[in-house]
PDB file of C-alpha atoms and ligand atoms in Angstrom:
ATOM      1  CA  UNK P  26      32.276  -5.502 -20.249  1.00  0.00           C
ATOM      2  CA  UNK P  27      28.919  -5.015 -18.537  1.00  0.00           C
ATOM      3  CA  UNK P  28      27.174  -1.714 -18.493  1.00  0.00           C
ATOM      4  CA  UNK P  29      24.398  -0.482 -16.289  1.00  0.00           C
ATOM      5  CA  UNK P  30      21.785  -1.790 -18.707  1.00  0.00           C
ATOM      6  CA  UNK P  31      23.159  -5.333 -18.258  1.00  0.00           C
ATOM      7  CA  UNK P  32      22.564  -5.169 -14.529  1.00  0.00           C
ATOM      8  CA  UNK P  33      19.080  -6.271 -13.573  1.00  0.00           C
ATOM      9  CA  UNK P  34      17.502  -3.975 -10.999  1.00  0.00           C
ATOM     10  CA  UNK P  35      16.992  -5.604  -7.597  1.00  0.00           C
ATOM     11  CA  UNK P  36      14.425  -4.570  -5.003  1.00  0.00           C
ATOM     12  CA  UNK P  37      14.860  -6.393  -1.700  1.00  0.00           C
ATOM     13  CA  UNK P  38      12.615  -6.298   1.359  1.00  0.00           C
ATOM     14  CA  UNK P  39      14.370  -6.822   4.690  1.00  0.00           C
ATOM     15  CA  UNK P  40      11.555  -7.624   7.104  1.00  0.00           C
ATOM     16  CA  UNK P  41      13.881  -7.646  10.126  1.00  0.00           C
ATOM     17  CA  UNK P  42      12.044  -9.129  13.162  1.00  0.00           C
ATOM     18  CA  UNK P  43       8.528  -8.572  11.794  1.00  0.00           C
ATOM     19  CA  UNK P  44       5.725 -10.865  10.544  1.00  0.00           C
ATOM     20  CA  UNK P  45       5.198 -14.369  11.960  1.00  0.00           C
ATOM     21  CA  UNK P  46       4.730 -17.178   9.445  1.00  0.00           C
ATOM     22  CA  UNK P  47       0.973 -16.601   9.080  1.00  0.00           C
ATOM     23  CA  UNK P  48       1.460 -12.899   8.376  1.00  0.00           C
ATOM     24  CA  UNK P  49       4.325 -13.807   6.052  1.00  0.00           C
ATOM     25  CA  UNK P  50       2.097 -16.082   3.946  1.00  0.00           C
ATOM     26  CA  UNK P  51      -0.514 -13.338   3.561  1.00  0.00           C
ATOM     27  CA  UNK P  52       2.109 -10.750   2.688  1.00  0.00           C
ATOM     28  CA  UNK P  53       3.882 -12.736  -0.024  1.00  0.00           C
ATOM     29  CA  UNK P  54       0.597 -13.901  -1.546  1.00  0.00           C
ATOM     30  CA  UNK P  55      -0.642 -10.333  -1.841  1.00  0.00           C
ATOM     31  CA  UNK P  56       2.689  -9.080  -3.178  1.00  0.00           C
ATOM     32  CA  UNK P  57       3.191 -11.944  -5.614  1.00  0.00           C
ATOM     33  CA  UNK P  58      -0.309 -11.613  -7.070  1.00  0.00           C
ATOM     34  CA  UNK P  59       0.073  -7.849  -7.395  1.00  0.00           C
ATOM     35  CA  UNK P  60       3.342  -8.393  -9.271  1.00  0.00           C
ATOM     36  CA  UNK P  61       1.657 -10.881 -11.578  1.00  0.00           C
ATOM     37  CA  UNK P  62      -1.103  -8.347 -12.359  1.00  0.00           C
ATOM     38  CA  UNK P  63       1.543  -5.691 -13.025  1.00  0.00           C
ATOM     39  CA  UNK P  64       3.564  -8.117 -15.176  1.00  0.00           C
ATOM     40  CA  UNK P  65       6.776  -7.418 -13.305  1.00  0.00           C
ATOM     41  CA  UNK P  66       9.396  -9.348 -15.231  1.00  0.00           C
ATOM     42  CA  UNK P  67      12.161  -6.805 -15.619  1.00  0.00           C
ATOM     43  CA  UNK P  68      13.144  -6.428 -11.951  1.00  0.00           C
ATOM     44  CA  UNK P  69      14.378  -8.994  -9.428  1.00  0.00           C
ATOM     45  CA  UNK P  70      12.341  -8.759  -6.235  1.00  0.00           C
ATOM     46  CA  UNK P  71      13.329 -10.558  -3.033  1.00  0.00           C
ATOM     47  CA  UNK P  72      11.777 -10.848   0.413  1.00  0.00           C
ATOM     48  CA  UNK P  73      13.875 -11.589   3.505  1.00  0.00           C
ATOM     49  CA  UNK P  74      11.591 -12.875   6.271  1.00  0.00           C
ATOM     50  CA  UNK P  75      12.699 -14.155   9.701  1.00  0.00           C
ATOM     51  CA  UNK P  76      14.039 -17.740   9.772  1.00  0.00           C
ATOM     52  CA  UNK P  77      10.804 -19.174  11.219  1.00  0.00           C
ATOM     53  CA  UNK P  78       8.866 -18.002   8.133  1.00  0.00           C
ATOM     54  CA  UNK P  79      11.167 -19.363   5.449  1.00  0.00           C
ATOM     55  CA  UNK P  80       9.662 -22.810   4.995  1.00  0.00           C
ATOM     56  CA  UNK P  81       6.104 -21.430   4.792  1.00  0.00           C
ATOM     57  CA  UNK P  82       7.090 -18.726   2.326  1.00  0.00           C
ATOM     58  CA  UNK P  83       9.063 -21.191   0.197  1.00  0.00           C
ATOM     59  CA  UNK P  84       5.954 -23.383  -0.071  1.00  0.00           C
ATOM     60  CA  UNK P  85       3.669 -20.491  -1.041  1.00  0.00           C
ATOM     61  CA  UNK P  86       6.079 -19.222  -3.694  1.00  0.00           C
ATOM     62  CA  UNK P  87       6.406 -22.695  -5.237  1.00  0.00           C
ATOM     63  CA  UNK P  88       2.704 -23.684  -5.005  1.00  0.00           C
ATOM     64  CA  UNK P  89       1.471 -20.444  -6.535  1.00  0.00           C
ATOM     65  CA  UNK P  90       4.415 -19.917  -8.912  1.00  0.00           C
ATOM     66  CA  UNK P  91       5.006 -16.424  -7.573  1.00  0.00           C
ATOM     67  CA  UNK P  92       7.909 -14.525  -9.125  1.00  0.00           C
ATOM     68  CA  UNK P  93       9.575 -13.568  -5.871  1.00  0.00           C
ATOM     69  CA  UNK P  94      13.045 -14.592  -4.770  1.00  0.00           C
ATOM     70  CA  UNK P  95      13.356 -15.963  -1.263  1.00  0.00           C
ATOM     71  CA  UNK P  96      15.968 -14.281   0.895  1.00  0.00           C
ATOM     72  CA  UNK P  97      17.342 -14.554   4.428  1.00  0.00           C
ATOM     73  CA  UNK P  98      18.714 -11.926   6.810  1.00  0.00           C
ATOM     74  CA  UNK P  99      21.851 -13.687   8.029  1.00  0.00           C
ATOM     75  CA  UNK P 100      23.461 -17.132   8.354  1.00  0.00           C
ATOM     76  CA  UNK P 101      26.275 -18.983  10.074  1.00  0.00           C
ATOM     77  CA  UNK P 102      29.481 -19.730   8.171  1.00  0.00           C
ATOM     78  CA  UNK P 103      29.844 -23.372   9.227  1.00  0.00           C
ATOM     79  CA  UNK P 104      27.604 -25.944   7.530  1.00  0.00           C
ATOM     80  CA  UNK P 105      26.734 -27.623  10.843  1.00  0.00           C
ATOM     81  CA  UNK P 106      28.056 -27.999  14.377  1.00  0.00           C
ATOM     82  CA  UNK P 107      27.730 -26.953  17.995  1.00  0.00           C
ATOM     83  CA  UNK P 108      26.485 -23.404  17.395  1.00  0.00           C
ATOM     84  CA  UNK P 109      23.339 -23.072  19.494  1.00  0.00           C
ATOM     85  CA  UNK P 110      20.710 -20.828  17.958  1.00  0.00           C
ATOM     86  CA  UNK P 111      22.418 -20.504  14.576  1.00  0.00           C
ATOM     87  CA  UNK P 112      21.240 -21.398  11.056  1.00  0.00           C
ATOM     88  CA  UNK P 113      23.758 -22.373   8.383  1.00  0.00           C
ATOM     89  CA  UNK P 114      24.032 -21.155   4.802  1.00  0.00           C
ATOM     90  CA  UNK P 115      23.683 -24.789   3.759  1.00  0.00           C
ATOM     91  CA  UNK P 116      20.294 -25.041   5.501  1.00  0.00           C
ATOM     92  CA  UNK P 117      19.118 -21.877   3.764  1.00  0.00           C
ATOM     93  CA  UNK P 118      20.188 -23.158   0.344  1.00  0.00           C
ATOM     94  CA  UNK P 119      18.143 -26.332   0.976  1.00  0.00           C
ATOM     95  CA  UNK P 120      15.067 -24.088   1.395  1.00  0.00           C
ATOM     96  CA  UNK P 121      15.612 -22.457  -2.008  1.00  0.00           C
ATOM     97  CA  UNK P 122      16.901 -19.264  -0.465  1.00  0.00           C
ATOM     98  CA  UNK P 123      18.608 -17.300  -3.239  1.00  0.00           C
ATOM     99  CA  UNK P 124      19.942 -14.192  -1.489  1.00  0.00           C
ATOM    100  CA  UNK P 125      21.329 -13.687   2.017  1.00  0.00           C
ATOM    101  CA  UNK P 126      21.945 -10.330   3.686  1.00  0.00           C
ATOM    102  CA  UNK P 127      25.327 -10.232   5.433  1.00  0.00           C
ATOM    103  CA  UNK P 128      26.821  -7.526   7.621  1.00  0.00           C
ATOM    104  CA  UNK P 129      23.652  -5.549   8.259  1.00  0.00           C
ATOM    105  CA  UNK P 130      24.491  -2.669  10.608  1.00  0.00           C
ATOM    106  CA  UNK P 131      21.940  -3.930  13.157  1.00  0.00           C
ATOM    107  CA  UNK P 132      23.837  -7.233  13.393  1.00  0.00           C
ATOM    108  CA  UNK P 133      27.182  -5.457  13.524  1.00  0.00           C
ATOM    109  CA  UNK P 134      25.816  -3.310  16.378  1.00  0.00           C
ATOM    110  CA  UNK P 135      23.593  -5.678  18.386  1.00  0.00           C
ATOM    111  CA  UNK P 136      25.336  -9.001  17.735  1.00  0.00           C
ATOM    112  CA  UNK P 137      28.918  -7.750  17.610  1.00  0.00           C
ATOM    113  CA  UNK P 138      29.576  -8.951  14.059  1.00  0.00           C
ATOM    114  CA  UNK P 139      33.063  -7.907  12.996  1.00  0.00           C
ATOM    115  CA  UNK P 140      34.289  -7.458   9.428  1.00  0.00           C
ATOM    116  CA  UNK P 141      36.007 -10.832   9.813  1.00  0.00           C
ATOM    117  CA  UNK P 142      32.756 -12.590  10.738  1.00  0.00           C
ATOM    118  CA  UNK P 143      31.005 -10.836   7.855  1.00  0.00           C
ATOM    119  CA  UNK P 144      33.690 -12.122   5.453  1.00  0.00           C
ATOM    120  CA  UNK P 145      33.227 -15.705   6.681  1.00  0.00           C
ATOM    121  CA  UNK P 146      29.461 -15.512   6.274  1.00  0.00           C
ATOM    122  CA  UNK P 147      29.832 -14.075   2.801  1.00  0.00           C
ATOM    123  CA  UNK P 148      32.136 -16.956   1.862  1.00  0.00           C
ATOM    124  CA  UNK P 149      29.586 -19.484   3.119  1.00  0.00           C
ATOM    125  CA  UNK P 150      26.786 -17.877   1.104  1.00  0.00           C
ATOM    126  CA  UNK P 151      28.863 -18.073  -2.083  1.00  0.00           C
ATOM    127  CA  UNK P 152      29.977 -21.637  -1.320  1.00  0.00           C
ATOM    128  CA  UNK P 153      26.313 -22.652  -1.357  1.00  0.00           C
ATOM    129  CA  UNK P 154      25.645 -20.880  -4.653  1.00  0.00           C
ATOM    130  CA  UNK P 155      23.515 -18.098  -3.168  1.00  0.00           C
ATOM    131  CA  UNK P 156      23.965 -14.350  -3.624  1.00  0.00           C
ATOM    132  CA  UNK P 157      25.219 -12.296  -0.685  1.00  0.00           C
ATOM    133  CA  UNK P 158      23.866  -8.795  -0.145  1.00  0.00           C
ATOM    134  CA  UNK P 159      26.751  -7.180   1.728  1.00  0.00           C
ATOM    135  CA  UNK P 160      25.631  -4.169   3.778  1.00  0.00           C
ATOM    136  CA  UNK P 161      28.081  -1.333   4.303  1.00  0.00           C
ATOM    137  CA  UNK P 162      27.633   2.172   5.638  1.00  0.00           C
ATOM    138  CA  UNK P 163      28.921   4.812   8.006  1.00  0.00           C
ATOM    139  CA  UNK P 164      27.549   6.171  11.282  1.00  0.00           C
ATOM    140  CA  UNK P 165      26.490   9.799  11.684  1.00  0.00           C
ATOM    141  CA  UNK P 166      29.699  10.495  13.644  1.00  0.00           C
ATOM    142  CA  UNK P 167      31.891   8.964  10.956  1.00  0.00           C
ATOM    143  CA  UNK P 168      30.116  11.042   8.347  1.00  0.00           C
ATOM    144  CA  UNK P 169      30.532  14.226  10.381  1.00  0.00           C
ATOM    145  CA  UNK P 170      34.243  13.451  10.727  1.00  0.00           C
ATOM    146  CA  UNK P 171      34.613  13.045   6.957  1.00  0.00           C
ATOM    147  CA  UNK P 172      35.293   9.313   7.279  1.00  0.00           C
ATOM    148  CA  UNK P 173      32.534   7.959   5.008  1.00  0.00           C
ATOM    149  CA  UNK P 174      34.777   6.909   2.146  1.00  0.00           C
ATOM    150  CA  UNK P 175      37.397   5.352   4.423  1.00  0.00           C
ATOM    151  CA  UNK P 176      34.740   3.338   6.266  1.00  0.00           C
ATOM    152  CA  UNK P 177      33.215   2.036   3.020  1.00  0.00           C
ATOM    153  CA  UNK P 178      36.614   1.102   1.608  1.00  0.00           C
ATOM    154  CA  UNK P 179      37.505  -0.831   4.786  1.00  0.00           C
ATOM    155  CA  UNK P 180      34.201  -2.688   4.918  1.00  0.00           C
ATOM    156  CA  UNK P 181      34.250  -3.672   1.244  1.00  0.00           C
ATOM    157  CA  UNK P 182      37.939  -4.688   1.251  1.00  0.00           C
ATOM    158  CA  UNK P 183      37.609  -6.802   4.377  1.00  0.00           C
ATOM    159  CA  UNK P 184      34.450  -8.570   3.220  1.00  0.00           C
ATOM    160  CA  UNK P 185      35.637  -9.301  -0.315  1.00  0.00           C
ATOM    161  CA  UNK P 186      39.380  -9.767   0.278  1.00  0.00           C
ATOM    162  CA  UNK P 187      39.346 -13.546  -0.185  1.00  0.00           C
ATOM    163  CA  UNK P 188      36.679 -13.796  -2.892  1.00  0.00           C
ATOM    164  CA  UNK P 189      37.569 -14.904  -6.438  1.00  0.00           C
ATOM    165  CA  UNK P 190      36.874 -12.279  -9.147  1.00  0.00           C
ATOM    166  CA  UNK P 191      34.235 -14.365 -10.940  1.00  0.00           C
ATOM    167  CA  UNK P 192      32.301 -14.864  -7.690  1.00  0.00           C
ATOM    168  CA  UNK P 193      32.687 -11.231  -6.714  1.00  0.00           C
ATOM    169  CA  UNK P 194      30.979 -10.142  -9.928  1.00  0.00           C
ATOM    170  CA  UNK P 195      27.807 -11.971  -8.804  1.00  0.00           C
ATOM    171  CA  UNK P 196      27.610 -10.255  -5.395  1.00  0.00           C
ATOM    172  CA  UNK P 197      25.383  -7.385  -4.338  1.00  0.00           C
ATOM    173  CA  UNK P 198      26.475  -4.509  -2.090  1.00  0.00           C
ATOM    174  CA  UNK P 199      23.899  -2.394  -0.260  1.00  0.00           C
ATOM    175  CA  UNK P 200      25.016   1.054   0.827  1.00  0.00           C
ATOM    176  CA  UNK P 201      23.036   1.686   3.996  1.00  0.00           C
ATOM    177  CA  UNK P 202      24.171   4.831   5.811  1.00  0.00           C
ATOM    178  CA  UNK P 203      23.325   4.062   9.443  1.00  0.00           C
ATOM    179  CA  UNK P 204      22.038   7.578  10.053  1.00  0.00           C
ATOM    180  CA  UNK P 205      19.367   7.107   7.356  1.00  0.00           C
ATOM    181  CA  UNK P 206      17.940   3.774   8.601  1.00  0.00           C
ATOM    182  CA  UNK P 207      14.436   3.879  10.063  1.00  0.00           C
ATOM    183  CA  UNK P 208      14.300   7.664  10.399  1.00  0.00           C
ATOM    184  CA  UNK P 209      11.987   8.565   7.518  1.00  0.00           C
ATOM    185  CA  UNK P 210      14.608  10.649   5.701  1.00  0.00           C
ATOM    186  CA  UNK P 211      16.774   8.935   3.086  1.00  0.00           C
ATOM    187  CA  UNK P 212      20.234   9.987   1.951  1.00  0.00           C
ATOM    188  CA  UNK P 213      20.293  11.983  -1.291  1.00  0.00           C
ATOM    189  CA  UNK P 214      20.706  10.361  -4.709  1.00  0.00           C
ATOM    190  CA  UNK P 215      24.100  12.131  -4.836  1.00  0.00           C
ATOM    191  CA  UNK P 216      25.187  10.378  -1.610  1.00  0.00           C
ATOM    192  CA  UNK P 217      24.042   7.044  -3.044  1.00  0.00           C
ATOM    193  CA  UNK P 218      25.891   7.661  -6.329  1.00  0.00           C
ATOM    194  CA  UNK P 219      29.092   8.658  -4.514  1.00  0.00           C
ATOM    195  CA  UNK P 220      28.980   5.530  -2.331  1.00  0.00           C
ATOM    196  CA  UNK P 221      28.357   3.338  -5.349  1.00  0.00           C
ATOM    197  CA  UNK P 222      31.439   4.800  -7.012  1.00  0.00           C
ATOM    198  CA  UNK P 223      33.580   4.078  -3.948  1.00  0.00           C
ATOM    199  CA  UNK P 224      32.299   0.480  -3.798  1.00  0.00           C
ATOM    200  CA  UNK P 225      33.004  -0.113  -7.488  1.00  0.00           C
ATOM    201  CA  UNK P 226      36.481   1.386  -7.302  1.00  0.00           C
ATOM    202  CA  UNK P 227      37.407  -1.002  -4.444  1.00  0.00           C
ATOM    203  CA  UNK P 228      35.953  -3.982  -6.314  1.00  0.00           C
ATOM    204  CA  UNK P 229      37.801  -2.909  -9.445  1.00  0.00           C
ATOM    205  CA  UNK P 230      41.100  -2.965  -7.516  1.00  0.00           C
ATOM    206  CA  UNK P 231      40.313  -6.355  -5.993  1.00  0.00           C
ATOM    207  CA  UNK P 232      38.852  -8.139  -8.999  1.00  0.00           C
ATOM    208  CA  UNK P 233      39.136  -5.971 -12.092  1.00  0.00           C
ATOM    209  CA  UNK P 234      36.926  -3.557 -13.940  1.00  0.00           C
ATOM    210  CA  UNK P 235      34.493  -6.042 -15.412  1.00  0.00           C
ATOM    211  CA  UNK P 236      33.687  -7.516 -11.966  1.00  0.00           C
ATOM    212  CA  UNK P 237      33.150  -3.979 -10.655  1.00  0.00           C
ATOM    213  CA  UNK P 238      30.746  -3.208 -13.477  1.00  0.00           C
ATOM    214  CA  UNK P 239      28.836  -6.474 -13.169  1.00  0.00           C
ATOM    215  CA  UNK P 240      28.285  -6.239  -9.393  1.00  0.00           C
ATOM    216  CA  UNK P 241      25.008  -4.658  -8.323  1.00  0.00           C
ATOM    217  CA  UNK P 242      24.919  -1.814  -5.802  1.00  0.00           C
ATOM    218  CA  UNK P 243      21.730  -0.998  -3.883  1.00  0.00           C
ATOM    219  CA  UNK P 244      20.798   1.911  -1.654  1.00  0.00           C
ATOM    220  CA  UNK P 245      19.040   1.315   1.701  1.00  0.00           C
ATOM    221  CA  UNK P 246      17.753   3.617   4.453  1.00  0.00           C
ATOM    222  CA  UNK P 247      14.238   5.099   4.660  1.00  0.00           C
ATOM    223  CA  UNK P 248      13.305   4.070   1.121  1.00  0.00           C
ATOM    224  CA  UNK P 249       9.614   4.667   0.381  1.00  0.00           C
ATOM    225  CA  UNK P 250       7.390   4.742  -2.731  1.00  0.00           C
ATOM    226  CA  UNK P 251       7.973   8.480  -3.130  1.00  0.00           C
ATOM    227  CA  UNK P 252      11.776   8.523  -3.094  1.00  0.00           C
ATOM    228  CA  UNK P 253      12.512   5.255  -4.935  1.00  0.00           C
ATOM    229  CA  UNK P 254      12.636   6.589  -8.500  1.00  0.00           C
ATOM    230  CA  UNK P 255      15.127   9.343  -7.674  1.00  0.00           C
ATOM    231  CA  UNK P 256      17.382   6.982  -5.678  1.00  0.00           C
ATOM    232  CA  UNK P 257      17.343   4.314  -8.361  1.00  0.00           C
ATOM    233  CA  UNK P 258      17.969   7.053 -10.919  1.00  0.00           C
ATOM    234  CA  UNK P 259      21.290   7.885  -9.240  1.00  0.00           C
ATOM    235  CA  UNK P 260      24.415   6.923 -11.147  1.00  0.00           C
ATOM    236  CA  UNK P 261      25.535   3.392 -10.399  1.00  0.00           C
ATOM    237  CA  UNK P 262      22.562   2.521  -8.173  1.00  0.00           C
ATOM    238  CA  UNK P 263      20.831  -0.685  -9.273  1.00  0.00           C
ATOM    239  CA  UNK P 264      18.008  -0.972  -6.775  1.00  0.00           C
ATOM    240  CA  UNK P 265      17.007  -0.616  -3.148  1.00  0.00           C
ATOM    241  CA  UNK P 266      17.090  -2.548   0.129  1.00  0.00           C
ATOM    242  CA  UNK P 267      13.912  -1.669   1.983  1.00  0.00           C
ATOM    243  CA  UNK P 268      13.108  -2.109   5.672  1.00  0.00           C
ATOM    244  CA  UNK P 269       9.864  -0.728   7.115  1.00  0.00           C
ATOM    245  CA  UNK P 270       8.144  -0.041   3.791  1.00  0.00           C
ATOM    246  CA  UNK P 271       8.599  -3.665   2.671  1.00  0.00           C
ATOM    247  CA  UNK P 272       6.199  -5.003   5.317  1.00  0.00           C
ATOM    248  CA  UNK P 273       3.121  -3.709   3.521  1.00  0.00           C
ATOM    249  CA  UNK P 274       2.663  -5.486   0.164  1.00  0.00           C
ATOM    250  CA  UNK P 275       0.976  -2.523  -1.537  1.00  0.00           C
ATOM    251  CA  UNK P 276       3.647  -0.064  -0.425  1.00  0.00           C
ATOM    252  CA  UNK P 277       6.428  -2.467  -1.413  1.00  0.00           C
ATOM    253  CA  UNK P 278       4.786  -3.030  -4.787  1.00  0.00           C
ATOM    254  CA  UNK P 279       4.805   0.725  -5.395  1.00  0.00           C
ATOM    255  CA  UNK P 280       8.543   0.721  -4.644  1.00  0.00           C
ATOM    256  CA  UNK P 281       9.015  -2.069  -7.209  1.00  0.00           C
ATOM    257  CA  UNK P 282       7.104   0.067  -9.711  1.00  0.00           C
ATOM    258  CA  UNK P 283       9.322   3.053  -8.845  1.00  0.00           C
ATOM    259  CA  UNK P 284      12.415   1.002  -9.557  1.00  0.00           C
ATOM    260  CA  UNK P 285      10.967  -0.191 -12.850  1.00  0.00           C
ATOM    261  CA  UNK P 286      10.013   3.231 -14.094  1.00  0.00           C
ATOM    262  CA  UNK P 287      13.562   4.105 -15.037  1.00  0.00           C
ATOM    263  CA  UNK P 288      14.368   1.010 -17.050  1.00  0.00           C
TER     264      UNK P 288
HETATM  265  P1  13P Z 581      14.311   1.242   6.665  1.00  0.00           P
HETATM  266  O1  13P Z 581      13.895   1.137   5.226  1.00  0.00           O
HETATM  267  O2  13P Z 581      13.222   0.900   7.626  1.00  0.00           O
HETATM  268  O3  13P Z 581      14.981   2.565   6.945  1.00  0.00           O
HETATM  269  O4  13P Z 581      15.440   0.112   6.907  1.00  0.00           O
HETATM  270  C1  13P Z 581      16.513   0.051   6.037  1.00  0.00           C
HETATM  271  C2  13P Z 581      17.251  -1.199   6.284  1.00  0.00           C
HETATM  272  O5  13P Z 581      17.927  -1.349   7.295  1.00  0.00           O
HETATM  273  C3  13P Z 581      17.120  -2.275   5.289  1.00  0.00           C
HETATM  274  O6  13P Z 581      18.063  -3.279   5.485  1.00  0.00           O
END
């Protein structure tokens, strides 16, 4: 059975709709070189730029042998077809994308993504041998009504319902309480630990204890260099999913260092 020490920490930068491809090249070069200087080998670090940046970033990472994993922010579940404006998981895999965020609350809210759509996307990511980062989290109203646990259970069950246990063990779940995103005040390490426990108990029911212990759980929402170490120090939390603070390579590097400090 895996224990926490078998789970490699993961620090992921969700750039959202920021940085064009020129800015993206500069950002990953600066970050990758900083990581080389700091000899970061014990933490997985991914960047998730907009679709238009992916090819440029892929080229920079390969040409300069930078130890960053390429990620995407979403995908379509079909491999190809009449889906104007969409990008398939297959296309992302062809660009060496390794991790894909699915079910981010901004997509659930602004693009109407249901739990069913999230499940289909997650299946497509796994089918193309990439790692999904499934985002789950409650609104402020749900939290106030005492519905946090119920919401997390529903989201995790619906996303993972059809996934085989061996595949489920390779997935990543990011607990991102919606009320803590982009506000400058993160949830507490206790909140993050409690959510991680809920996620693992659902996964344990769906796929068994060893899958639940192998799966990585991240925290996301107003992560910065100052609060990273305490969040990553929370029980069952294996890393962070970072929005705003991932756009600046120096700031993001300090977050990577914060996540390393505890290992
Ligand atoms: P912030 O770090 O800007 O709060 O964003 C969190 C997030 O949504 C990452 O996916």
